[in-house]
Tab-separated table of N, CA and C in Angstrom:
chain	number	residue	atom	x	y	z
A	1	MET	N	-38.897	99.225	139.088
A	1	MET	CA	-39.067	99.516	140.370
A	1	MET	C	-40.002	98.931	141.038
A	2	ARG	N	-39.635	97.851	142.315
A	2	ARG	CA	-40.167	96.483	142.625
A	2	ARG	C	-40.547	96.432	144.303
A	3	ARG	N	-42.503	96.399	144.057
A	3	ARG	CA	-43.006	96.858	145.867
A	3	ARG	C	-43.652	95.105	145.841
A	4	GLN	N	-43.455	95.683	147.422
A	4	GLN	CA	-44.137	93.787	147.609
A	4	GLN	C	-45.946	94.118	147.645
A	5	LEU	N	-46.773	93.296	147.267
A	5	LEU	CA	-47.924	93.679	147.745
A	5	LEU	C	-48.351	92.719	148.639
A	6	SER	N	-49.174	93.026	149.962
A	6	SER	CA	-49.532	92.118	150.494
A	6	SER	C	-50.794	91.639	150.707
A	7	THR	N	-50.930	90.270	151.301
A	7	THR	CA	-52.136	89.750	151.330
A	7	THR	C	-52.708	90.319	152.680
A	8	ALA	N	-54.167	89.938	152.651
A	8	ALA	CA	-54.770	89.152	154.113
A	8	ALA	C	-54.037	88.225	154.947
A	9	ARG	N	-54.057	87.560	154.360
A	9	ARG	CA	-53.900	86.158	155.100
A	9	ARG	C	-52.949	85.320	154.664
A	10	ALA	N	-51.623	85.498	155.684
A	10	ALA	CA	-50.479	84.944	155.410
A	10	ALA	C	-49.956	83.638	155.223
A	11	SER	N	-50.978	82.700	154.716
A	11	SER	CA	-50.938	81.377	154.641
A	11	SER	C	-51.068	81.240	152.604
A	12	HIS	N	-51.213	82.790	152.470
A	12	HIS	CA	-51.600	82.548	150.949
A	12	HIS	C	-50.041	83.451	150.950
A	13	PRO	N	-49.483	83.258	149.451
A	13	PRO	CA	-48.400	83.214	148.810
A	13	PRO	C	-49.211	84.882	148.656
A	14	ILE	N	-47.389	85.579	148.608
A	14	ILE	CA	-46.910	86.985	148.812
A	14	ILE	C	-46.903	87.239	146.849
A	15	LEU	N	-47.136	87.917	146.460
A	15	LEU	CA	-47.348	88.076	144.557
A	15	LEU	C	-46.324	89.495	144.498
A	16	TYR	N	-45.453	89.556	144.030
A	16	TYR	CA	-44.443	91.022	144.138
A	16	TYR	C	-44.849	91.264	142.484
A	17	CYS	N	-44.544	92.460	142.404
A	17	CYS	CA	-44.807	93.680	141.207
A	17	CYS	C	-44.000	94.544	140.800
A	18	VAL	N	-43.547	94.461	139.656
A	18	VAL	CA	-42.521	95.003	139.031
A	18	VAL	C	-43.260	95.988	138.202
A	19	LEU	N	-43.251	97.790	138.106
A	19	LEU	CA	-44.090	98.553	136.961
A	19	LEU	C	-42.693	98.663	136.406
A	20	HIS	N	-44.083	98.432	134.683
A	20	HIS	CA	-43.303	98.429	133.457
A	20	HIS	C	-44.548	98.742	132.798
A	21	PRO	N	-43.845	99.836	131.996
A	21	PRO	CA	-45.598	100.229	131.269
A	21	PRO	C	-45.942	99.571	130.026
A	22	GLY	N	-44.937	98.897	130.031
A	22	GLY	CA	-45.394	98.470	128.413
A	22	GLY	C	-46.157	96.819	128.876
A	23	ALA	N	-46.803	96.344	129.649
A	23	ALA	CA	-47.830	95.252	130.408
A	23	ALA	C	-48.911	96.155	131.053
A	24	TYR	N	-48.535	97.154	131.099
A	24	TYR	CA	-50.186	97.574	132.019
A	24	TYR	C	-50.551	99.118	131.634
A	25	ARG	N	-52.094	98.866	132.029
A	25	ARG	CA	-52.558	100.432	131.614
A	25	ARG	C	-52.347	101.082	132.632
A	26	ARG	N	-52.455	102.161	132.972
A	26	ARG	CA	-52.499	103.036	134.521
A	26	ARG	C	-53.937	103.030	135.056
A	27	HIS	N	-54.165	103.023	135.602
A	27	HIS	CA	-55.455	103.012	136.537
A	27	HIS	C	-56.187	104.503	136.943
A	28	GLU	N	-57.489	104.048	136.664
A	28	GLU	CA	-57.846	105.685	136.257
A	28	GLU	C	-58.970	105.261	136.957
A	29	GLY	N	-59.902	106.368	137.334
A	29	GLY	CA	-61.663	106.215	137.636
A	29	GLY	C	-61.931	105.700	139.160
A	30	GLY	N	-61.481	105.115	139.775
A	30	GLY	CA	-61.232	104.454	140.445
A	30	GLY	C	-61.539	102.535	140.880
A	31	ARG	N	-60.859	102.727	139.767
A	31	ARG	CA	-60.786	101.301	139.510
A	31	ARG	C	-59.137	100.042	139.668
A	32	HIS	N	-59.006	99.314	140.190
A	32	HIS	CA	-58.154	98.597	140.994
A	32	HIS	C	-57.749	97.428	139.974
A	33	VAL	N	-56.624	96.802	140.456
A	33	VAL	CA	-56.113	95.643	140.605
A	33	VAL	C	-57.425	94.529	141.266
A	34	LYS	N	-57.006	92.992	141.244
A	34	LYS	CA	-58.006	92.543	142.267
A	34	LYS	C	-57.491	90.889	142.054
A	35	TYR	N	-57.553	90.421	142.933
A	35	TYR	CA	-57.256	88.935	143.152
A	35	TYR	C	-58.109	87.705	142.925
A	36	ILE	N	-57.380	86.620	142.017
A	36	ILE	CA	-58.738	85.755	141.925
A	36	ILE	C	-58.464	84.670	143.042
A	37	HIS	N	-59.343	84.557	144.327
A	37	HIS	CA	-58.520	83.450	144.364
A	37	HIS	C	-59.523	82.071	143.827
A	38	TYR	N	-58.468	81.344	144.284
A	38	TYR	CA	-58.772	79.912	143.134
A	38	TYR	C	-57.814	79.091	143.578
A	39	ASP	N	-58.350	77.759	144.396
A	39	ASP	CA	-57.284	76.413	144.499
A	39	ASP	C	-56.230	77.002	145.966
A	40	GLY	N	-56.675	77.698	146.413
A	40	GLY	CA	-55.551	78.083	147.375
A	40	GLY	C	-54.880	79.037	147.527
A	41	THR	N	-55.239	79.704	145.526
A	41	THR	CA	-54.288	80.237	145.646
A	41	THR	C	-54.544	81.954	144.954
A	42	ASP	N	-54.179	83.055	145.629
A	42	ASP	CA	-54.597	84.513	145.036
A	42	ASP	C	-53.944	84.741	144.133
A	43	ILE	N	-53.969	84.851	142.592
A	43	ILE	CA	-54.191	85.357	141.540
A	43	ILE	C	-54.043	87.064	141.107
A	44	LEU	N	-53.718	87.626	140.659
A	44	LEU	CA	-53.447	88.658	140.760
A	44	LEU	C	-53.958	89.353	139.085
A	45	THR	N	-54.681	89.928	139.212
A	45	THR	CA	-54.598	90.758	137.583
A	45	THR	C	-55.733	91.937	137.449
A	46	GLY	N	-56.470	92.297	136.437
A	46	GLY	CA	-57.175	93.759	136.143
A	46	GLY	C	-58.179	93.210	136.536
A	47	ASP	N	-58.937	94.612	137.216
A	47	ASP	CA	-60.206	94.306	137.998
A	47	ASP	C	-61.238	93.981	136.744
A	48	ARG	N	-61.535	94.484	135.516
A	48	ARG	CA	-62.622	94.041	134.755
A	48	ARG	C	-61.721	92.653	134.332
A	49	ILE	N	-60.549	92.008	134.402
A	49	ILE	CA	-60.381	90.754	133.939
A	49	ILE	C	-61.125	89.825	135.397
A	50	ALA	N	-60.872	90.221	136.189
A	50	ALA	CA	-61.435	89.454	137.129
A	50	ALA	C	-63.126	89.255	137.154
A	51	ASP	N	-63.438	90.219	136.512
A	51	ASP	CA	-65.032	90.240	137.270
A	51	ASP	C	-65.994	89.521	135.738
A	52	ALA	N	-64.580	89.824	135.031
A	52	ALA	CA	-65.102	88.522	133.323
A	52	ALA	C	-65.267	86.785	133.430
A	53	VAL	N	-63.892	86.977	134.419
A	53	VAL	CA	-63.577	85.279	134.899
A	53	VAL	C	-64.878	84.744	135.941
A	54	ALA	N	-65.273	85.420	136.349
A	54	ALA	CA	-66.628	85.071	137.422
A	54	ALA	C	-67.680	85.059	137.057
A	55	ASP	N	-67.798	86.703	136.383
A	55	ASP	CA	-68.678	86.079	134.841
A	55	ASP	C	-69.267	84.734	134.097
A	56	TYR	N	-67.684	84.593	133.872
A	56	TYR	CA	-67.859	83.270	132.464
A	56	TYR	C	-68.572	82.222	133.529
A	57	ALA	N	-68.062	82.581	134.600
A	57	ALA	CA	-67.867	81.109	135.729
A	57	ALA	C	-69.329	80.747	135.765
A	58	ALA	N	-69.606	81.898	136.200
A	58	ALA	CA	-71.366	81.937	136.699
A	58	ALA	C	-72.052	81.252	135.432
A	59	VAL	N	-71.411	81.874	134.330
A	59	VAL	CA	-73.080	81.198	132.875
A	59	VAL	C	-72.205	80.000	132.549
A	60	LEU	N	-71.393	79.267	133.282
A	60	LEU	CA	-70.752	78.159	132.747
A	60	LEU	C	-71.459	77.334	133.800
A	61	GLY	N	-71.668	77.473	134.861
A	61	GLY	CA	-72.673	77.031	136.065
A	61	GLY	C	-73.864	76.617	135.692
A	62	ALA	N	-74.179	78.101	135.254
A	62	ALA	CA	-75.761	77.816	135.200
A	62	ALA	C	-76.598	77.091	133.843
A	63	ASN	N	-75.403	76.567	133.359
A	63	ASN	CA	-75.334	75.644	131.942
A	63	ASN	C	-74.850	74.395	131.616
A	64	THR	N	-74.487	74.091	133.266
A	64	THR	CA	-73.725	72.937	133.363
A	64	THR	C	-72.831	72.614	133.105
A	65	ARG	N	-71.318	73.919	132.549
A	65	ARG	CA	-70.664	73.359	131.146
A	65	ARG	C	-69.454	73.587	132.589
A	66	THR	N	-67.723	72.938	131.348
A	66	THR	CA	-66.722	73.488	132.262
A	66	THR	C	-65.962	74.051	130.794
A	67	ASP	N	-65.042	74.446	131.300
A	67	ASP	CA	-63.975	75.082	129.989
A	67	ASP	C	-62.240	75.646	131.044
A	68	THR	N	-61.685	75.874	130.193
A	68	THR	CA	-60.704	75.981	130.783
A	68	THR	C	-60.267	77.038	130.196
A	69	ILE	N	-59.786	78.141	130.640
A	69	ILE	CA	-58.852	79.371	130.431
A	69	ILE	C	-57.418	80.067	130.535
A	70	ALA	N	-57.565	80.717	130.133
A	70	ALA	CA	-55.462	81.192	130.510
A	70	ALA	C	-56.254	82.642	130.795
A	71	VAL	N	-56.286	83.022	131.762
A	71	VAL	CA	-56.091	84.496	132.518
A	71	VAL	C	-54.963	85.124	132.724
A	72	PRO	N	-55.203	86.215	131.807
A	72	PRO	CA	-54.010	86.972	131.352
A	72	PRO	C	-53.799	87.626	133.438
A	73	THR	N	-52.545	87.267	134.335
A	73	THR	CA	-52.252	87.521	135.359
A	73	THR	C	-50.701	88.399	135.364
A	74	VAL	N	-50.533	88.558	136.199
A	74	VAL	CA	-49.169	89.555	136.795
A	74	VAL	C	-48.334	88.632	137.685
A	75	GLY	N	-47.202	87.961	137.292
A	75	GLY	CA	-45.970	87.188	137.555
A	75	GLY	C	-45.523	88.146	138.511
A	76	GLU	N	-44.780	86.687	139.402
A	76	GLU	CA	-43.988	87.069	140.526
A	76	GLU	C	-42.768	88.582	139.945
A	77	ASP	N	-42.113	88.234	139.123
A	77	ASP	CA	-41.304	89.241	138.574
A	77	ASP	C	-42.490	90.429	137.906
A	78	GLY	N	-43.441	90.965	137.535
A	78	GLY	CA	-44.906	91.943	137.572
A	78	GLY	C	-44.873	91.834	135.811
A	79	SER	N	-44.153	91.089	135.170
A	79	SER	CA	-44.742	90.538	133.943
A	79	SER	C	-45.724	89.712	133.933
A	80	VAL	N	-46.828	90.518	132.567
A	80	VAL	CA	-47.795	89.492	132.305
A	80	VAL	C	-47.473	88.200	131.725
A	81	GLU	N	-48.490	87.003	132.420
A	81	GLU	CA	-48.695	86.112	131.915
A	81	GLU	C	-49.671	85.214	132.143
A	82	ARG	N	-49.752	84.496	131.809
A	82	ARG	CA	-51.123	82.935	131.582
A	82	ARG	C	-51.016	83.002	132.549
A	83	THR	N	-52.333	81.894	133.576
A	83	THR	CA	-52.478	81.359	134.489
A	83	THR	C	-54.275	80.576	133.912
A	84	THR	N	-53.686	79.391	134.036
A	84	THR	CA	-54.700	78.584	133.477
A	84	THR	C	-55.517	77.901	134.250
A	85	MET	N	-56.998	78.329	134.319
A	85	MET	CA	-58.158	78.120	135.094
A	85	MET	C	-59.405	77.017	134.363
A	86	LEU	N	-59.318	76.277	135.389
A	86	LEU	CA	-61.043	75.141	135.346
A	86	LEU	C	-62.126	75.878	135.651
A	87	VAL	N	-62.547	75.747	135.217
A	87	VAL	CA	-64.041	76.709	135.513
A	87	VAL	C	-65.116	76.216	135.154
A	88	GLY	N	-65.924	76.235	135.926
A	88	GLY	CA	-67.469	75.460	135.718
A	88	GLY	C	-68.443	75.476	137.094
A	89	PRO	N	-69.347	74.910	136.971
A	89	PRO	CA	-70.223	74.792	138.231
A	89	PRO	C	-69.795	74.145	139.712
A	90	SER	N	-68.463	73.775	139.489
A	90	SER	CA	-67.901	73.983	140.627
A	90	SER	C	-66.970	74.437	141.693
A	91	SER	N	-66.900	75.340	140.079
A	91	SER	CA	-65.197	76.259	140.551
A	91	SER	C	-65.740	77.500	141.689
A	92	GLU	N	-64.965	77.363	142.971
A	92	GLU	CA	-65.068	77.854	144.197
A	92	GLU	C	-64.088	79.201	144.111
A	93	ILE	N	-64.474	80.206	142.904
A	93	ILE	CA	-63.849	81.261	142.871
A	93	ILE	C	-64.237	82.447	143.432
A	94	VAL	N	-63.404	83.204	144.010
A	94	VAL	CA	-63.536	84.546	145.048
A	94	VAL	C	-63.266	85.964	144.243
A	95	VAL	N	-63.457	87.011	143.511
A	95	VAL	CA	-62.789	88.326	143.224
A	95	VAL	C	-62.649	89.036	144.843
A	96	ARG	N	-61.525	90.016	144.905
A	96	ARG	CA	-61.613	90.708	145.609
A	96	ARG	C	-60.595	91.966	145.017
A	97	GLN	N	-60.952	92.911	145.643
A	97	GLN	CA	-60.012	93.743	145.725
A	97	GLN	C	-58.453	93.401	146.415
A	98	ALA	N	-57.768	93.907	145.527
A	98	ALA	CA	-56.205	94.145	146.234
A	98	ALA	C	-55.812	95.341	146.449
A	99	PRO	N	-54.403	94.983	147.149
A	99	PRO	CA	-53.857	96.481	147.266
A	99	PRO	C	-53.406	97.713	146.208
A	100	ASP	N	-54.489	98.747	146.378
A	100	ASP	CA	-54.415	100.098	145.192
A	100	ASP	C	-53.333	99.887	144.680
A	101	ASP	N	-53.211	100.118	143.004
A	101	ASP	CA	-51.995	100.307	142.526
A	101	ASP	C	-52.235	100.802	141.000
A	102	GLU	N	-50.832	101.734	140.386
A	102	GLU	CA	-51.204	102.917	139.514
A	102	GLU	C	-51.648	101.291	138.380
A	103	LEU	N	-50.844	101.003	137.913
A	103	LEU	CA	-50.946	100.422	136.746
A	103	LEU	C	-51.766	98.489	136.584
A	104	GLU	N	-52.458	98.134	135.767
A	104	GLU	CA	-52.639	97.124	136.370
A	104	GLU	C	-53.197	96.588	134.386
A	105	PRO	N	-53.124	94.476	134.581
A	105	PRO	CA	-52.714	93.914	133.307
A	105	PRO	C	-54.376	94.542	132.336
A	106	GLU	N	-54.116	94.388	131.057
A	106	GLU	CA	-55.135	94.666	130.071
A	106	GLU	C	-55.191	93.481	129.274
A	107	ASP	N	-56.511	93.123	128.805
A	107	ASP	CA	-56.883	92.480	127.434
A	107	ASP	C	-57.967	92.727	127.208
A	108	PRO	N	-58.873	93.214	126.871
A	108	PRO	CA	-59.845	92.869	126.095
A	108	PRO	C	-60.192	92.119	125.112
A	109	ALA	N	-59.387	91.473	124.488
A	109	ALA	CA	-59.876	90.312	123.849
A	109	ALA	C	-60.167	89.167	124.343
A	110	PHE	N	-59.597	89.071	125.580
A	110	PHE	CA	-59.588	88.223	126.185
A	110	PHE	C	-61.004	88.134	126.631
A	111	ILE	N	-61.209	89.236	127.699
A	111	ILE	CA	-62.816	89.685	128.053
A	111	ILE	C	-63.778	89.226	126.354
A	112	ARG	N	-63.309	89.887	125.492
A	112	ARG	CA	-64.770	89.131	124.589
A	112	ARG	C	-64.790	88.275	124.535
A	113	ARG	N	-63.588	87.422	124.497
A	113	ARG	CA	-63.292	86.140	123.817
A	113	ARG	C	-64.242	84.936	124.883
A	114	LEU	N	-64.513	85.487	126.316
A	114	LEU	CA	-64.951	85.324	128.204
A	114	LEU	C	-66.500	85.500	127.542
A	115	ARG	N	-66.620	86.465	126.648
A	115	ARG	CA	-68.406	86.854	126.447
A	115	ARG	C	-68.671	85.979	125.372
A	116	ASP	N	-68.354	85.969	124.555
A	116	ASP	CA	-68.523	85.486	123.274
A	116	ASP	C	-68.594	83.822	123.537
A	117	ALA	N	-68.169	83.065	124.300
A	117	ALA	CA	-67.706	81.293	124.923
A	117	ALA	C	-69.175	81.558	125.593
A	118	ALA	N	-69.291	82.256	126.485
A	118	ALA	CA	-70.661	82.281	126.930
A	118	ALA	C	-72.191	82.096	126.248
A	119	ALA	N	-71.809	82.864	125.366
A	119	ALA	CA	-72.556	83.330	124.250
A	119	ALA	C	-73.360	82.232	123.998
A	120	LEU	N	-71.949	80.706	124.111
A	120	LEU	CA	-72.388	79.882	122.947
A	120	LEU	C	-72.876	78.534	124.240
A	121	CYS	N	-72.724	78.599	125.061
A	121	CYS	CA	-72.371	77.556	125.820
A	121	CYS	C	-73.841	76.984	126.755
A	122	GLY	N	-74.973	77.603	126.257
A	122	GLY	CA	-76.038	77.331	125.981
A	122	GLY	C	-77.191	78.874	126.767
A	123	GLY	N	-78.633	78.223	126.952
A	123	GLY	CA	-79.516	79.400	126.907
A	123	GLY	C	-79.974	79.689	128.248
A	124	ARG	N	-79.166	79.049	129.117
A	124	ARG	CA	-79.214	79.307	130.670
A	124	ARG	C	-78.839	80.322	131.217
A	125	GLN	N	-79.583	81.909	132.230
A	125	GLN	CA	-78.147	82.825	132.776
A	125	GLN	C	-78.376	82.764	134.023
A	126	PRO	N	-77.557	82.905	134.578
A	126	PRO	CA	-77.599	82.919	136.189
A	126	PRO	C	-77.514	84.611	136.711
A	127	VAL	N	-78.737	83.507	138.139
A	127	VAL	CA	-79.219	84.875	138.205
A	127	VAL	C	-78.226	86.404	138.570
A	128	ASN	N	-78.567	87.161	138.835
A	128	ASN	CA	-78.128	88.309	138.653
A	128	ASN	C	-78.451	89.470	140.161
A	129	ALA	N	-78.124	89.125	140.616
A	129	ALA	CA	-79.352	89.586	142.014
A	129	ALA	C	-78.690	91.157	142.075
A	130	ASP	N	-77.344	91.190	141.603
A	130	ASP	CA	-76.630	92.507	142.532
A	130	ASP	C	-76.850	93.443	140.647
A	131	GLY	N	-77.803	92.837	139.641
A	131	GLY	CA	-77.932	93.554	138.712
A	131	GLY	C	-76.914	94.500	137.738
A	132	GLY	N	-75.828	93.933	137.888
A	132	GLY	CA	-74.702	94.127	137.372
A	132	GLY	C	-74.846	94.325	135.569
A	133	ARG	N	-74.140	94.323	134.941
A	133	ARG	CA	-73.824	94.499	133.420
A	133	ARG	C	-72.283	93.015	133.571
A	134	ARG	N	-72.515	92.411	132.933
A	134	ARG	CA	-71.500	91.498	132.899
A	134	ARG	C	-70.668	91.509	131.164
A	135	PHE	N	-69.490	91.218	131.254
A	135	PHE	CA	-68.114	91.026	130.633
A	135	PHE	C	-68.427	93.275	130.003
A	136	VAL	N	-68.593	93.348	131.439
A	136	VAL	CA	-67.703	94.836	131.020
A	136	VAL	C	-66.914	95.305	130.606
A	137	ALA	N	-67.101	95.754	129.221
A	137	ALA	CA	-65.428	96.591	128.958
A	137	ALA	C	-65.232	95.448	127.468
A	138	ALA	N	-66.132	94.635	126.761
A	138	ALA	CA	-65.727	93.121	126.311
A	138	ALA	C	-66.006	93.976	124.611
A	139	ALA	N	-66.989	94.937	124.511
A	139	ALA	CA	-67.663	95.546	123.467
A	139	ALA	C	-66.515	96.575	123.013
A	140	GLU	N	-66.631	97.022	121.895
A	140	GLU	CA	-65.242	97.820	121.432
A	140	GLU	C	-65.558	98.732	121.394
A	141	GLY	N	-66.749	99.423	121.337
A	141	GLY	CA	-66.775	100.754	121.695
A	141	GLY	C	-66.605	101.105	123.360
A	142	ASP	N	-66.272	99.855	124.133
A	142	ASP	CA	-66.580	100.155	125.656
A	142	ASP	C	-64.951	100.939	125.897
A	143	ARG	N	-65.378	102.195	126.785
A	143	ARG	CA	-63.966	103.041	126.843
A	143	ARG	C	-63.290	102.617	128.796
A	144	GLU	N	-64.228	101.798	128.755
A	144	GLU	CA	-63.105	101.221	129.938
A	144	GLU	C	-61.958	100.468	130.358
A	145	LEU	N	-61.659	100.169	128.722
A	145	LEU	CA	-60.217	99.369	128.391
A	145	LEU	C	-59.765	100.422	127.511
């Protein structure tokens, strides 16, 4: 089944998603796919993955460090692929909800790698104004993934 996902602004690419169960997990409990807006492009990925990328960028920024990461994303043909991003203090990343979808990519090992790399990048922590927990679903026992 192929369906078009729309974006809020016509100047951004429109991503396509082919739904097949091998590359995704079922959407549960109010979670959604998200866009990571990066360098003028909307990158479609799972909500926990997008949040972990933002968490990692915040920790890198607090420690004036940079890194390149290969983020699990949804390709134009609907397959899971990797999109390489440079993240650090000057990264301008925006994470926002994508149109609701039944399936989303998952990669708990990727989230664990970001969490572990963040622990090694320095002792300074970013301000946590919203009080949220960073790197949700990175722990082996987390049920979210």
